[in-house]
Coordinates of C-alpha atoms and ligand atoms in Angstrom, one line a residue:
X1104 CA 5.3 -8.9 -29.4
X1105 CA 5.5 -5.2 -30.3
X1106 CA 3.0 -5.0 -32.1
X1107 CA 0.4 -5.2 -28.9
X1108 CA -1.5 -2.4 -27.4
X1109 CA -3.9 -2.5 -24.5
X1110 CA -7.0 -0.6 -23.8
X1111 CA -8.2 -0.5 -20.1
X1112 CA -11.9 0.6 -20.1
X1113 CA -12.0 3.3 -16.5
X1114 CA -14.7 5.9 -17.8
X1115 CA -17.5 4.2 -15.7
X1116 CA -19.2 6.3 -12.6
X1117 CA -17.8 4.2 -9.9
X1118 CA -20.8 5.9 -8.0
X1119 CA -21.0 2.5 -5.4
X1120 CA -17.3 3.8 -4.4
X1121 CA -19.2 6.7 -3.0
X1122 CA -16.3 8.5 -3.1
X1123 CA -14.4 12.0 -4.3
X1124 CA -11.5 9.7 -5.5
X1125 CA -11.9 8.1 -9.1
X1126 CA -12.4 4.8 -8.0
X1127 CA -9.7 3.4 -10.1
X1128 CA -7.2 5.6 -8.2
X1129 CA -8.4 3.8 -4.7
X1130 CA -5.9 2.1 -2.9
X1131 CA -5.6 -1.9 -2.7
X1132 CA -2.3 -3.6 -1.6
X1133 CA -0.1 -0.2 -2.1
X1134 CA -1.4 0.9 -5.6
X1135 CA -4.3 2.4 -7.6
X1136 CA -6.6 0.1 -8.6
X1137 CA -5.8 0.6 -11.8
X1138 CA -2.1 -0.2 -11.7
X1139 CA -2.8 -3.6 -11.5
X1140 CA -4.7 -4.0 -15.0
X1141 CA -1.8 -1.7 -16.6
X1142 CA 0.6 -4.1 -15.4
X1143 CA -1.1 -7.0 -16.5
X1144 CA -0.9 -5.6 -19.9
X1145 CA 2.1 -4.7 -19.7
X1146 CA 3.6 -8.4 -18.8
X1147 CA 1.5 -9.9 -21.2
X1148 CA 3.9 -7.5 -23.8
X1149 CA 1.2 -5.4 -24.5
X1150 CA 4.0 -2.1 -25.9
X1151 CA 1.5 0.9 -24.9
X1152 CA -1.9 1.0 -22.7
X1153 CA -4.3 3.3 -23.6
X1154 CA -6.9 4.5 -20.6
X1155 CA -10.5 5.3 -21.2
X1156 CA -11.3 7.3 -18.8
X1157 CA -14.0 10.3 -18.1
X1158 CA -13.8 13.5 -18.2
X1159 CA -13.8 14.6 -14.4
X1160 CA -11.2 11.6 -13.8
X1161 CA -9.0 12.4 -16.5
X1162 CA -6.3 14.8 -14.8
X1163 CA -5.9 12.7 -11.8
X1164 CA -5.5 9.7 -13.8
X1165 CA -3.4 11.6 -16.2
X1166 CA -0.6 12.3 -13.4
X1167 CA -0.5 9.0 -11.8
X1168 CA -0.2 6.6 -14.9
X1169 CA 2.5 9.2 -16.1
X1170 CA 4.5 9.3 -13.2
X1171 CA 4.2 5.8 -12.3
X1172 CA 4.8 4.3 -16.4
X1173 CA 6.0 7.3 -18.3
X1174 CA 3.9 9.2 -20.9
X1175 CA 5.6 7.2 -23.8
X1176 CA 4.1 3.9 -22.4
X1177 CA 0.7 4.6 -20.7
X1178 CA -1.6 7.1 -21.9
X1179 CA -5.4 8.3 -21.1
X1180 CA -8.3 9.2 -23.8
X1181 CA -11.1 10.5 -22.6
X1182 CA -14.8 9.2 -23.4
X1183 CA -17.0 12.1 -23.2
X1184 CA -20.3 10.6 -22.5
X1185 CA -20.6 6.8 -20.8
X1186 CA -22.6 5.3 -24.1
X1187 CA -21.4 1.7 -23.0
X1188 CA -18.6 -0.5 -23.1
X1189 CA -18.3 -0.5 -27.0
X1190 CA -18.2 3.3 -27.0
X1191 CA -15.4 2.9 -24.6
X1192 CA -13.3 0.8 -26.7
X1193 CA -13.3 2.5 -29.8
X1194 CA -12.3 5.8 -28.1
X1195 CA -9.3 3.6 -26.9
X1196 CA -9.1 2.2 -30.6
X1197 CA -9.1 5.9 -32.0
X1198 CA -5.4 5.9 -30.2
X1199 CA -4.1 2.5 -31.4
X1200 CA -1.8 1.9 -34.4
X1201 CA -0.6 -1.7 -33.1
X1202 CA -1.8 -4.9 -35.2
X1203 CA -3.7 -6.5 -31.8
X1204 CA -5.2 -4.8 -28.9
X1205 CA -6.1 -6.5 -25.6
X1206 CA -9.2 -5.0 -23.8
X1207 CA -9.6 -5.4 -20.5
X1208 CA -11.3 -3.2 -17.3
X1209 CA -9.7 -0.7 -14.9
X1210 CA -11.3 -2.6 -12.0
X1211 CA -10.0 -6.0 -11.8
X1212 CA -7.0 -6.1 -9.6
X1213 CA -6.6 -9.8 -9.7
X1214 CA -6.0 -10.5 -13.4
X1215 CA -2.7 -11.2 -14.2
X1216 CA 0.1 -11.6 -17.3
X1217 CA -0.5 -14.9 -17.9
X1218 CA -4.4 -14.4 -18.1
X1219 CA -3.9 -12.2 -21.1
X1220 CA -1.1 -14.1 -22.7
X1221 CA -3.1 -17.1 -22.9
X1222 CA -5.5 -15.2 -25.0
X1223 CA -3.0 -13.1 -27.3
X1224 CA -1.6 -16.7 -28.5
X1225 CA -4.9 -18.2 -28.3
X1226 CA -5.4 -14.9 -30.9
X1227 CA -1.5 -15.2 -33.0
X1228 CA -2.2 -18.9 -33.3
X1229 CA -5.0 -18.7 -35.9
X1230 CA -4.4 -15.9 -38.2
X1231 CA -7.9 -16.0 -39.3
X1232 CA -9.1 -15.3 -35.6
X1233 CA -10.7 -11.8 -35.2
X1234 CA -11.2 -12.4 -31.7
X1235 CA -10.5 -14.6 -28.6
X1236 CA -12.1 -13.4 -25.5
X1237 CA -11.8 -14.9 -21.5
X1238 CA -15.1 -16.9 -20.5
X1239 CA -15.2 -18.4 -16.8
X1240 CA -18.1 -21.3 -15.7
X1241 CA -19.3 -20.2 -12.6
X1242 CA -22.3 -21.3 -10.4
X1243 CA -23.9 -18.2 -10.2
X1244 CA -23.9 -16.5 -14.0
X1245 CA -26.3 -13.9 -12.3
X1246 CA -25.1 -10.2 -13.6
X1247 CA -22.7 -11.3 -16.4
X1248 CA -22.9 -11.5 -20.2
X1249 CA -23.5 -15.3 -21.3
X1250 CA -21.8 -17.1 -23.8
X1251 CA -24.0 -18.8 -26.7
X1252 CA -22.6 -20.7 -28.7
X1253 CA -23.6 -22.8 -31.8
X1254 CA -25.2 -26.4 -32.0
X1255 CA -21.4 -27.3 -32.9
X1256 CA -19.9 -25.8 -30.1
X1257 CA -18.3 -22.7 -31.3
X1258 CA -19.0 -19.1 -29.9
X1259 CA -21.8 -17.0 -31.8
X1260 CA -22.6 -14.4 -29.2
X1261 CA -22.7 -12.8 -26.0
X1262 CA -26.2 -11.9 -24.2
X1263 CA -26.1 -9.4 -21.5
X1264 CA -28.1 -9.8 -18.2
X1265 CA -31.0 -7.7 -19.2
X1266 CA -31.5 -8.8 -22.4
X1267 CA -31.4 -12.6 -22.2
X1268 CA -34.4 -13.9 -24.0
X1269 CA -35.5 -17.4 -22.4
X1270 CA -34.8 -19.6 -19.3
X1271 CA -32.5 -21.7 -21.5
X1272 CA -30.0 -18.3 -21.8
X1273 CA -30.4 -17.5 -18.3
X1274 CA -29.2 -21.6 -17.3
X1275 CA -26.0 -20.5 -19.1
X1276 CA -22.9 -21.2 -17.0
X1277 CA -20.1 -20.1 -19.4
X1278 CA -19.9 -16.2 -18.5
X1279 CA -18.0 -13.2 -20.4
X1280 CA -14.9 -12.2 -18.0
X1281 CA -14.9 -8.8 -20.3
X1282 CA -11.2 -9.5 -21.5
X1283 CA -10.5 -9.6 -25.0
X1284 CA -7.4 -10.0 -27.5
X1285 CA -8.9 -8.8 -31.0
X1286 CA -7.0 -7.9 -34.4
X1287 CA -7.3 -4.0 -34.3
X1288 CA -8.6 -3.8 -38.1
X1289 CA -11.1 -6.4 -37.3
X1290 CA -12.6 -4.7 -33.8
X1291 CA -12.5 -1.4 -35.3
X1292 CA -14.7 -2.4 -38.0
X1293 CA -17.1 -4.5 -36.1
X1294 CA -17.3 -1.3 -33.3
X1295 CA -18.6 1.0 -36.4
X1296 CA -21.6 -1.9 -36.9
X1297 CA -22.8 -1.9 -33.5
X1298 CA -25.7 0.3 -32.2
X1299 CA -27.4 0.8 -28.7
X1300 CA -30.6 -1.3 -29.5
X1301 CA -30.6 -3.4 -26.0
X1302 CA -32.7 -3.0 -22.7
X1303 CA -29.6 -0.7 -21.8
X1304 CA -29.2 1.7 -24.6
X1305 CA -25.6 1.2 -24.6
X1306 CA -23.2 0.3 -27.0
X1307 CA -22.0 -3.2 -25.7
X1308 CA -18.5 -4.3 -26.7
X1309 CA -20.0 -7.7 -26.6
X1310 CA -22.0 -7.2 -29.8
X1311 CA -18.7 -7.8 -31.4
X1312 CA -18.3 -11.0 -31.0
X1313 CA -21.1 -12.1 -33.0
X1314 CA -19.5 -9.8 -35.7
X1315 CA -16.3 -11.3 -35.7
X1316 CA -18.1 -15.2 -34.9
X1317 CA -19.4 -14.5 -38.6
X1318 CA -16.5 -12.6 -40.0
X1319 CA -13.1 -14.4 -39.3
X1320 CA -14.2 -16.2 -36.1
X1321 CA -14.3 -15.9 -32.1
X1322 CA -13.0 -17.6 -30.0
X1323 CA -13.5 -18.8 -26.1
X1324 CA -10.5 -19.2 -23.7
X1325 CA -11.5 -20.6 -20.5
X1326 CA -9.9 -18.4 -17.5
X1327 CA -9.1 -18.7 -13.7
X1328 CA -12.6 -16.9 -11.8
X1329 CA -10.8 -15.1 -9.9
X1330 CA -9.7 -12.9 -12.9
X1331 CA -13.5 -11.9 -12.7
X1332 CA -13.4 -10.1 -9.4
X1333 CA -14.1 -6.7 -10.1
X1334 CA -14.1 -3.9 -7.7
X1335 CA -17.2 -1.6 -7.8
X1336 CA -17.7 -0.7 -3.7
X1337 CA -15.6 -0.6 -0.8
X1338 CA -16.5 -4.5 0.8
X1339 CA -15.1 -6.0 -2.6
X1340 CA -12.0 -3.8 -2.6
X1341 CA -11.4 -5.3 0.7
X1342 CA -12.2 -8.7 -0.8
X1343 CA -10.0 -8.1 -3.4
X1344 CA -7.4 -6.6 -1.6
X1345 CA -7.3 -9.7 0.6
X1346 CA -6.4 -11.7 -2.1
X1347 CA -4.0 -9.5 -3.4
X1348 CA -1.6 -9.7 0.4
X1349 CA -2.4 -13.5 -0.1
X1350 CA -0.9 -13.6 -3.3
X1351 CA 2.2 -11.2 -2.5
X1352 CA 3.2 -13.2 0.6
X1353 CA 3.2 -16.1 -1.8
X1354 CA 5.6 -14.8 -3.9
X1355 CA 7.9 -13.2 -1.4
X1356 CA 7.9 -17.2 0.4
X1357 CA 8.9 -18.3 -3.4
X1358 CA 11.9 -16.0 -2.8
X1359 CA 12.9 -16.9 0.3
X1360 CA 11.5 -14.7 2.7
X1361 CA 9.2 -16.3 5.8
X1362 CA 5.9 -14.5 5.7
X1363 CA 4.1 -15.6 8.8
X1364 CA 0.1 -15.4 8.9
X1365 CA -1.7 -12.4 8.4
X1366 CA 1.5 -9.7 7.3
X1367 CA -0.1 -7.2 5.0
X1368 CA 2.8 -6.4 2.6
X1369 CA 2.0 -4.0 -0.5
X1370 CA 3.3 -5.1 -4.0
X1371 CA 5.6 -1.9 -3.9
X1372 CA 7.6 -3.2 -1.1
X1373 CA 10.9 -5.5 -1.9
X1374 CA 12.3 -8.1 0.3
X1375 CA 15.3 -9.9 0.4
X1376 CA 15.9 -13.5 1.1
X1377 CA 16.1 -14.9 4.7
X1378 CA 13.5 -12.4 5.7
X1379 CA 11.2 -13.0 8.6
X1380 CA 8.3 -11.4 8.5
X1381 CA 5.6 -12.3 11.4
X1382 CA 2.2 -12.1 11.8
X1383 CA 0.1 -9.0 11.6
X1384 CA 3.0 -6.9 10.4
X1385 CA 2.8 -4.2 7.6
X1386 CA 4.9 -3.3 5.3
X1387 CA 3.7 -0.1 3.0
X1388 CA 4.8 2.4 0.0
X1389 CA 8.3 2.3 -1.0
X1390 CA 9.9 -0.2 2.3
X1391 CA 12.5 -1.8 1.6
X1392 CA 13.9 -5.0 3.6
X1393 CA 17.5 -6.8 3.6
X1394 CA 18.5 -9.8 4.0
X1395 CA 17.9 -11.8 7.7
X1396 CA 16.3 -8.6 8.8
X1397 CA 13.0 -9.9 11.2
X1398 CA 10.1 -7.8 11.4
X1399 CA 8.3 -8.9 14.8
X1400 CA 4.7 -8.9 15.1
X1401 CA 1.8 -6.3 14.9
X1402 CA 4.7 -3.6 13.3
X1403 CA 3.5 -1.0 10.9
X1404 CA 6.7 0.2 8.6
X1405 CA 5.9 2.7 6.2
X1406 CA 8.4 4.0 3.1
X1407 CA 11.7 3.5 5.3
X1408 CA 14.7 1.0 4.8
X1409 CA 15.4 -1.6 6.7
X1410 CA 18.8 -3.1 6.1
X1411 CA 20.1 -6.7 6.5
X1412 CA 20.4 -8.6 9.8
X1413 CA 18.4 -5.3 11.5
X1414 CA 15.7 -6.8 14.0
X1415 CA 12.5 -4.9 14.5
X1416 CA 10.7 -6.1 17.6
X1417 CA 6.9 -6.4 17.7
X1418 CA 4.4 -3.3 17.7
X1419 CA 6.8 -1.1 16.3
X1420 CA 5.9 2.1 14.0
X1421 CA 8.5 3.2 11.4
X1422 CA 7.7 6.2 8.8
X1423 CA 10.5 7.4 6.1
X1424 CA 12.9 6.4 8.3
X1425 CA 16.2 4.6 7.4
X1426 CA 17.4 1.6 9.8
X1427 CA 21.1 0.4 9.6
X1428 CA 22.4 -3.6 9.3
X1429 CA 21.9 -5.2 12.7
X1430 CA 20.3 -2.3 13.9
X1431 CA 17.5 -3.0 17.3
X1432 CA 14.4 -1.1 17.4
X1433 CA 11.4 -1.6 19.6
X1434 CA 9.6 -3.5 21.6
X1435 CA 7.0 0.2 21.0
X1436 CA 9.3 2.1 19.2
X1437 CA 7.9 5.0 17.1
X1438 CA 10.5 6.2 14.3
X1439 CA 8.8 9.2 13.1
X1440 CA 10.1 10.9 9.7
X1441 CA 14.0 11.3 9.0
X1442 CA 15.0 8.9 11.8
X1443 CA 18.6 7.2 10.7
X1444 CA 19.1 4.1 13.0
X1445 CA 22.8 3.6 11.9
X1446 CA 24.2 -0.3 12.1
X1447 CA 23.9 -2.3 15.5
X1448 CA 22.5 0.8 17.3
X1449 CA 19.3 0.2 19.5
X1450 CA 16.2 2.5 19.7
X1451 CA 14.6 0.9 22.7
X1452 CA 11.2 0.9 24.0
X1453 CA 8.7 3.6 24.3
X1454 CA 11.7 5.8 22.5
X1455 CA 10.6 8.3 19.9
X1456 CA 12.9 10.2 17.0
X1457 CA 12.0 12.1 14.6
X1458 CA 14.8 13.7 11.9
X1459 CA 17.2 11.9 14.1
X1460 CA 20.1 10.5 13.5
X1461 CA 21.6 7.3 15.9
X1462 CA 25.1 6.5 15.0
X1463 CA 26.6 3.2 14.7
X1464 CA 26.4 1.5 17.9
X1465 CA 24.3 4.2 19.6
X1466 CA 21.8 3.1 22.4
X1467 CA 18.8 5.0 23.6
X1468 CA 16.9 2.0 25.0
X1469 CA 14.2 3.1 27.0
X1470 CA 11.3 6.0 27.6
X1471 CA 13.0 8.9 25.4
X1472 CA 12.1 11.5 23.1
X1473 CA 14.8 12.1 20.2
X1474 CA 13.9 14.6 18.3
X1475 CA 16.0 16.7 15.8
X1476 CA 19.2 15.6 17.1
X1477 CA 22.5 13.9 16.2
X1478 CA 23.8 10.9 18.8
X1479 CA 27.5 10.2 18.3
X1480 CA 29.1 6.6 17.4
X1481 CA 28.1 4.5 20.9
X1482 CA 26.9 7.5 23.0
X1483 CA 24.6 6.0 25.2
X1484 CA 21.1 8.3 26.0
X1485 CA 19.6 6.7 29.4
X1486 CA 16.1 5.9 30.3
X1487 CA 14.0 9.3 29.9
X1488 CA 15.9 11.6 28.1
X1489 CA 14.7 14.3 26.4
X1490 CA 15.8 16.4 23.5
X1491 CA 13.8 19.5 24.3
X1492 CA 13.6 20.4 21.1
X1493 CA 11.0 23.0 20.4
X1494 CA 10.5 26.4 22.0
X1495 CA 7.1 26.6 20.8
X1496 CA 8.3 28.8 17.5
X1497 CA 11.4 26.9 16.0
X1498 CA 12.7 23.5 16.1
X1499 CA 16.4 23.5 17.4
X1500 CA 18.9 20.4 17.4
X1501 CA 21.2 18.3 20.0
X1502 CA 24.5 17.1 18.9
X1503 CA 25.7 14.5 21.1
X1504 CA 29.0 13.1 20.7
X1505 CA 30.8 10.6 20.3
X1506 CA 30.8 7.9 23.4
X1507 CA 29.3 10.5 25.5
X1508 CA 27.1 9.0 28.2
X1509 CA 23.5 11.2 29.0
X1510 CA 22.5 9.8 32.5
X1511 CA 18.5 8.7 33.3
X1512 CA 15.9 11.7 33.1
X1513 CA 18.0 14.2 31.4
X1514 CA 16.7 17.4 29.4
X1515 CA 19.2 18.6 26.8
X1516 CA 17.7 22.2 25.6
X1517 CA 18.0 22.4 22.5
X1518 CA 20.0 24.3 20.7
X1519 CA 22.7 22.5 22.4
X1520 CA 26.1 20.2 21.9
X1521 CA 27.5 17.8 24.1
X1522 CA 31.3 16.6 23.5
X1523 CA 32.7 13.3 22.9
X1524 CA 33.1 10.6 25.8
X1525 CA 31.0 13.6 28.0
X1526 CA 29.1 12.8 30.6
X1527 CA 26.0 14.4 31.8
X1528 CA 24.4 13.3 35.0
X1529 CA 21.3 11.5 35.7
X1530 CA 18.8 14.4 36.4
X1531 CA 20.8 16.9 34.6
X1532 CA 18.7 19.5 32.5
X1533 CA 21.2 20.9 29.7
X1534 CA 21.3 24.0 28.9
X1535 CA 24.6 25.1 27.8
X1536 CA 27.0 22.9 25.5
X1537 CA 29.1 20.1 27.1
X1538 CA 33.0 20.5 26.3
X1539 CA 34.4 17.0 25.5
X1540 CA 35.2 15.1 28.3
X1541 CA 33.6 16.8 30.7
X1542 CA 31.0 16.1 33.1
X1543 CA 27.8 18.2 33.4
X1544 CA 25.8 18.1 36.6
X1545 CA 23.0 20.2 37.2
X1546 CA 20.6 19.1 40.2
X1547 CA 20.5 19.8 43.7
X1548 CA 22.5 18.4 46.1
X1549 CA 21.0 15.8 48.3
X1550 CA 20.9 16.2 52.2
X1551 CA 20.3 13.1 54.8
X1552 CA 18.4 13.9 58.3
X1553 CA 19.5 11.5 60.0
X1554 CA 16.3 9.8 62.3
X1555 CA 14.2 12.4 60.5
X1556 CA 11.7 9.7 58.9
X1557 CA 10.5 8.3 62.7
X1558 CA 9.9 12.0 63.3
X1559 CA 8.3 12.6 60.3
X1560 CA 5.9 9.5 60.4
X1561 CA 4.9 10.4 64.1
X1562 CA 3.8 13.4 63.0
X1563 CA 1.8 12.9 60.0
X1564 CA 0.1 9.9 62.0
X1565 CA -0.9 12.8 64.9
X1566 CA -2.2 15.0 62.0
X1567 CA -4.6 12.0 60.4
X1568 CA -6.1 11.7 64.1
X1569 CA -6.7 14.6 64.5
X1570 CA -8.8 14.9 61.1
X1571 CA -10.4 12.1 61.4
X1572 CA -11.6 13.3 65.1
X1573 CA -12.7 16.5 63.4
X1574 CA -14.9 14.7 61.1
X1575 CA -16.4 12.3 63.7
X1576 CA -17.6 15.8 65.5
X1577 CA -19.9 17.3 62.9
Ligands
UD1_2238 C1 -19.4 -6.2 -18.9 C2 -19.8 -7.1 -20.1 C3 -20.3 -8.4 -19.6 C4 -19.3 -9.1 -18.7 C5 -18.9 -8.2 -17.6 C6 -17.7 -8.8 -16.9 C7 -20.6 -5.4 -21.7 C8 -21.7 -4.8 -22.4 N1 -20.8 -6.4 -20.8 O1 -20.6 -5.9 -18.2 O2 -20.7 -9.2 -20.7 O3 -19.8 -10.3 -18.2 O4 -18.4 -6.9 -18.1 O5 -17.4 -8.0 -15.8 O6 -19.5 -5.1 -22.0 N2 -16.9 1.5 -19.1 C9 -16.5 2.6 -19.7 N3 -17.4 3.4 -20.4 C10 -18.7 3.1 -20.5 C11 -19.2 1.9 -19.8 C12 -18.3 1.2 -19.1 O7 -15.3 3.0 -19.7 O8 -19.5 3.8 -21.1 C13 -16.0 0.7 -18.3 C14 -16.2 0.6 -16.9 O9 -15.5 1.6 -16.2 C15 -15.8 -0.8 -16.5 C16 -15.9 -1.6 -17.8 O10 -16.1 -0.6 -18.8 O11 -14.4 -0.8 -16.1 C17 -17.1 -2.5 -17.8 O12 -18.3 -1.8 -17.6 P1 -19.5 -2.3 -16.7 O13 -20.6 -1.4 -16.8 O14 -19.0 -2.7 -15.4 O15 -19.9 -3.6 -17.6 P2 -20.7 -4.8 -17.0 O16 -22.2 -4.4 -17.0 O17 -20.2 -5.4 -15.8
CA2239 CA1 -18.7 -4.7 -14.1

């Protein structure tokens, strides 16, 4: 199908957004709004998209469909002045020399491939046909354009909300979805005809389909609702978006992967088979998830890698991080930035890293902060270790080799090494490097008073009564 363009109409106000952001660049499952339209087109073999967008929006929409598609295969053009939907289009038409064109809105996430391919062969499979647009019945038409069509059935119009004329237009139940497959020719043509004589003052797109109904012919293909739900405020993104996490953990349970209640995975993540992911976890940006890997409830994993077999136990938050096969993180771990779990080693809980790096088989399992450091092959960092890594002006790191063992409530002051198979001693602040093998001890000595505690208690007990004796006085 190369010779199909799309047009995605994005030069509205968005003003319900109430936002700075263009509202086709908000957010919804992991991607601007307006990737999802694009991609639509784009399965449906549409070979280029053209976006109409405004004039304010352009340079932010500009860089994102670039970087995201490529310049050679999505493109903007820019409507100067919002005269209406029709206006819209033929700026996109101005920028099309393919034989079709599918039009279709920068704000409705839900549409899919398949919607538009039913109308680009609904279009191929009369060569007459100027036009095939997507009409829904719905219970409520209230808002949308209605279809009328002709005492033998066939499509002459569209009248918009405002301009319906009797109760017997209003009663219509066959709606316009505002998705179109039209010969380019054809719509160009009919888009020079039309002028802004409606309650609106706009140039409707719509009027064209009574050009083509008396030209080469229109015709109606009856789509899915759901392709109607456009965004235009904040509670119907989250609508949307809803539907959107629905859909993707439906197609990552099509694949294989268990996708338990409630996860919130966004369409940029991957998967791979004999995943479990449970309830109330997300998975955002660029993650990445191998194979038996389980993700346990209420985690938050952002743009990291988690590779296969790795287990991720519940209420754990992970951010660029990278986190090896068979790897064990959490209960309440926190793997900041630049944290490199390597295979099978643990990152226990209430444990922090950042720009970290655990090699294979390394344990820190409980109550630590690991931050710009280096832990050798199964060195093992005990319960409350910290990497004292900043002096308040510079960040400095700890190597730790090796098998070396880090006892319970250790300080390693950074900059600082620590040698293979070392061992430092529980209560040991660190403040000079480790040789290999050795064994660092830095706390004071204990003493034992032998009967002292008798003493001791005697004497505090004399001191209460005495206070309290004080206080009865006054
Ligand atoms: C449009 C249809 C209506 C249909 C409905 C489905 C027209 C006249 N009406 O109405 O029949 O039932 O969609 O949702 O087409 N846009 C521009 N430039 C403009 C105006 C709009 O780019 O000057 C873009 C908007 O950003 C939006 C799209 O076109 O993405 C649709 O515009 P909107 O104003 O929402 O049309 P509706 O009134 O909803
Ligand atoms: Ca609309």
């Amino acid at each position: 199908m190369s010779n199909l363009t799309a047009v995605v109409l994005a030069a509205g106000q968005g003003t319900r957004m109430k936002s700075a952001l263009s509202k086709v660049l908000h957010p919804i499952a992991g991607r601007p709004l307006v990737y999802y339209p694009i991609r639509a087109a784009l399965d449906a073999g549409a070979v280029r998209v053209i976006v109409v967008v405004s004039p304010s929006s352009r340079a932010a929409i500009d860089e994102y469909v670039a970087r995201e598609f490529g310049d050679q295969v999505v493109r903007t053009a820019v409507q100067d002045v919002p005269r209406g939907t029709g206006d819209a289009a033929r700026v996109g038409l101005e920028a099309v020399d393919e034989e079709r064109v599918l039009i279709l809105c920068g704000d409705t996430p839900l549409l899919v491939g398949s919607d538009l391919r039913a109308l680009v062969s609904a279009l191929s499979a009369e060569p007459k046909l100027e036009l095939a647009l997507m009409t829904c019945i719905v219970s409520d038409p209230k808002g949308y354009g209605r279809i009328l069509r002709t005492s033998e059935g066939k499509v002459s119009a569209i009248r918009e909300e405002r301009d319906l004329a009797h109760d017997a237009e209003r009663a219509v139940r066959e709606i316009n979805a505002g998705v179109y497959a039209a010969r380019t020719l054809a719509l160009r043509s009919a888009l020079g005809k039309i002028r802004p004589s409606n309650a609106q003052g706009e140039y409707y797109l719509t009027d064209t389909v009574a050009i083509a109904a008396q030209g080469g012919g229109a015709l109606a293909v009856l789509g899915d609702p759901r392709a109607l739900v456009g965004v235009n405020d904040r509670t119907q993104l989250c609508q949307a978006e809803d539907v959107l996490f629905a859909r993707i953990a439906q197609r990552h349970g099509k694949q294989g992967v268990t996708v338990r209640g409630g996860a919130r995975i966004d369409d940029s993540v991957s998967i791979e088979p004999d995943a479990i992911i449970e309830a109330g976890v997300f998975l955002r940006g660029a993650t990445k998830v191998g194979r038996g890997a389980r993700i346990d409830a209420g985690s938050v994993v952002t743009d990291s890698t988690i590779a296969e077999n790795a287990v991720i136990k519940p209420y754990s938050v992970i951010v660029s991080s990278q986190v090896g096969a068979a790897a064990q993180i959490g209960p309440f771990a926190h793997l900041r930035p630049g944290s490199e779990i390597d295979e099978e080693a643990h990152v226990g809980n209430f444990v922090e890293t950042k720009q970290t790096r655990l090699r294979r088989g390394a344990k820190a399992n409980h109550l630590s902060y690991l931050g710009d450091g280096d832990v050798g092959e199964k060195a093992n960092v005990g319960a409350g270790t910290i990497f004292c890594n900043y002096d308040g002006f510079q960040k400095h790191r700890t190597v730790i080799g090796a098998g070396a063992f880090i006892g319970s409530d250790s300080q390693l002051v950074a900059p600082v090494t620590v040698g293979e198979n070392a061992y430092v001693a529980t209560g040991t602040t660190v403040t000079q490097d480790v040789p290999a093998d050795a064994l660092a001890l830095a706390r004071v000595r204990q003493e034992n008073k032998a009967g002292y505690a008798t003493r001791l208690r005697d004497r505090l007990k004399a001191a209460a009564q005495r206070f309290k004796e004080a206080q009865g006085k006054q």
